Amino acid sequence: MADGDDILDEGGEAQDSGGGGSKKAGGLGALLPNLLKFVAIGLGALIFIITVTVITFNFMNKGGPSQTVVADSSSPYIGKRPEYLYFNSIGTVRCRTKDPTSHSVVVDLAIGYDMNDKNAATELTTRLYELQDFVRNFFSSKYARDLATENEARLKQEIIEALNTRVLNSSKAKNIVFKQLDVVEL
């Protein structure tokens, strides 16, 4: 027999003659390096995904407030409402509506303007007669149903827009408050 041949022992199994072949380790010892390798790859991927997500979110948001802010007007967390100074020297104006059966309108309103507007009080005072005429013409061009309580918000907005475009030059009306608004059928 040759020196490199395996010798059979009594059980019939071949024995290595010590020719230098290495035996592989089995069990957990062989599985552990592969398992650690996959865990490290998984952790690296997770860190990469989180980093990319945070960078993308900050880029899209640009550090500003959230774009999906919903403001509920009945919520106590709305914030501070703006404060205005009011011009209330117009006085009570009486007129009739545009209805076929006339209704009498008695209105007394105040015009709110920005507190920082130094010229507003002066301009409103110098245009007092124009403002009284405007209020009389505005309400006499309306029907009684237009002056109903449920239409008050729309009515105030119309007055603000008309004042800012037709009557006032340098200052702007920001709010309208009705001290009195009575519509009575004649």
Short mmCIF file of C-alpha atoms in Angstrom, two decimals, residues 74-179:
data_model
loop_
_atom_site.label_atom_id
_atom_site.label_comp_id
_atom_site.label_asym_id
_atom_site.label_seq_id
_atom_site.Cartn_x
_atom_site.Cartn_y
_atom_site.Cartn_z
CA SER A 74 -64.15 76.95 18.39
CA SER A 75 -60.83 75.66 19.70
CA PRO A 76 -59.33 77.51 22.68
CA TYR A 77 -55.86 77.04 21.16
CA ILE A 78 -56.29 79.35 18.16
CA GLY A 79 -53.98 82.08 19.32
CA LYS A 80 -54.34 85.77 19.90
CA ARG A 81 -56.81 87.65 17.74
CA PRO A 82 -55.54 90.92 16.28
CA GLU A 83 -56.38 94.11 18.14
CA TYR A 84 -57.80 97.09 16.29
CA LEU A 85 -58.54 100.70 17.02
CA TYR A 86 -62.10 101.69 16.12
CA PHE A 87 -63.47 104.79 14.46
CA ASN A 88 -67.04 105.20 15.69
CA SER A 89 -67.82 108.85 14.89
CA ILE A 90 -70.07 108.02 11.93
CA GLY A 91 -73.14 108.01 14.15
CA THR A 92 -76.54 106.47 13.52
CA VAL A 93 -77.62 106.36 9.87
CA ARG A 94 -81.26 105.82 8.84
CA CYS A 95 -82.37 104.77 5.37
CA ARG A 96 -84.82 102.52 3.51
CA THR A 97 -84.14 99.23 1.76
CA LYS A 98 -84.54 98.47 -1.93
CA ASP A 99 -87.59 96.21 -1.31
CA PRO A 100 -90.94 97.05 -3.00
CA THR A 101 -92.47 97.29 0.46
CA SER A 102 -89.82 99.41 2.11
CA HIS A 103 -88.10 98.43 5.30
CA SER A 104 -86.48 100.99 7.53
CA VAL A 105 -82.82 100.44 8.39
CA VAL A 106 -81.13 102.00 11.40
CA VAL A 107 -77.41 101.30 11.51
CA ASP A 108 -74.57 102.45 13.72
CA LEU A 109 -71.20 100.91 12.94
CA ALA A 110 -67.57 101.23 13.91
CA ILE A 111 -64.64 100.76 11.52
CA GLY A 112 -61.65 98.84 12.88
CA TYR A 113 -58.19 99.71 11.61
CA ASP A 114 -54.66 98.56 12.41
CA MET A 115 -53.20 99.93 15.65
CA ASN A 116 -49.93 100.79 13.91
CA ASP A 117 -51.64 102.86 11.20
CA LYS A 118 -50.99 106.44 12.28
CA ASN A 119 -52.81 108.04 9.33
CA ALA A 120 -56.04 106.03 9.59
CA ALA A 121 -57.73 108.14 12.29
CA THR A 122 -56.90 111.33 10.43
CA GLU A 123 -58.15 110.03 7.10
CA LEU A 124 -61.34 108.61 8.61
CA THR A 125 -62.04 111.89 10.41
CA THR A 126 -61.51 113.99 7.27
CA ARG A 127 -63.79 111.67 5.30
CA LEU A 128 -66.58 111.60 7.90
CA TYR A 129 -69.29 112.94 5.58
CA GLU A 130 -68.19 110.60 2.79
CA LEU A 131 -68.39 107.68 5.23
CA GLN A 132 -71.91 108.66 6.33
CA ASP A 133 -72.99 108.93 2.70
CA PHE A 134 -71.33 105.60 1.90
CA VAL A 135 -73.16 103.82 4.76
CA ARG A 136 -76.51 105.32 3.70
CA ASN A 137 -76.02 104.37 0.03
CA PHE A 138 -74.72 100.90 0.90
CA PHE A 139 -77.68 99.92 3.07
CA SER A 140 -80.29 101.55 0.84
CA SER A 141 -79.04 99.39 -2.09
CA LYS A 142 -79.75 96.16 -0.16
CA TYR A 143 -82.88 94.07 0.27
CA ALA A 144 -84.16 93.26 3.76
CA ARG A 145 -83.24 89.57 3.33
CA ASP A 146 -79.61 90.63 2.64
CA LEU A 147 -79.53 92.39 6.01
CA ALA A 148 -80.65 89.32 7.98
CA THR A 149 -78.59 88.18 10.97
CA GLU A 150 -77.31 85.05 9.20
CA ASN A 151 -75.79 87.24 6.44
CA GLU A 152 -73.95 89.56 8.81
CA ALA A 153 -70.45 88.12 8.22
CA ARG A 154 -70.82 88.45 4.44
CA LEU A 155 -72.24 91.95 4.87
CA LYS A 156 -69.26 93.04 6.98
CA GLN A 157 -66.85 91.66 4.37
CA GLU A 158 -68.64 93.57 1.60
CA ILE A 159 -68.43 96.80 3.60
CA ILE A 160 -64.70 96.33 4.23
CA GLU A 161 -63.99 95.67 0.55
CA ALA A 162 -66.10 98.64 -0.58
CA LEU A 163 -64.50 101.01 1.96
CA ASN A 164 -60.98 99.97 0.98
CA THR A 165 -61.60 100.31 -2.76
CA ARG A 166 -63.99 103.30 -2.98
CA VAL A 167 -63.58 105.55 0.04
CA LEU A 168 -60.21 105.13 1.75
CA ASN A 169 -56.90 105.93 0.09
CA SER A 170 -53.92 105.37 2.37
CA SER A 171 -55.46 103.48 5.31
CA LYS A 172 -57.35 100.20 5.23
CA ALA A 173 -60.39 99.02 7.14
CA LYS A 174 -59.72 95.69 8.83
CA ASN A 175 -62.93 95.03 10.76
CA ILE A 176 -66.53 96.23 11.00
CA VAL A 177 -68.57 96.16 14.19
CA PHE A 178 -72.29 96.86 14.21
CA LYS A 179 -73.25 98.77 17.33
#
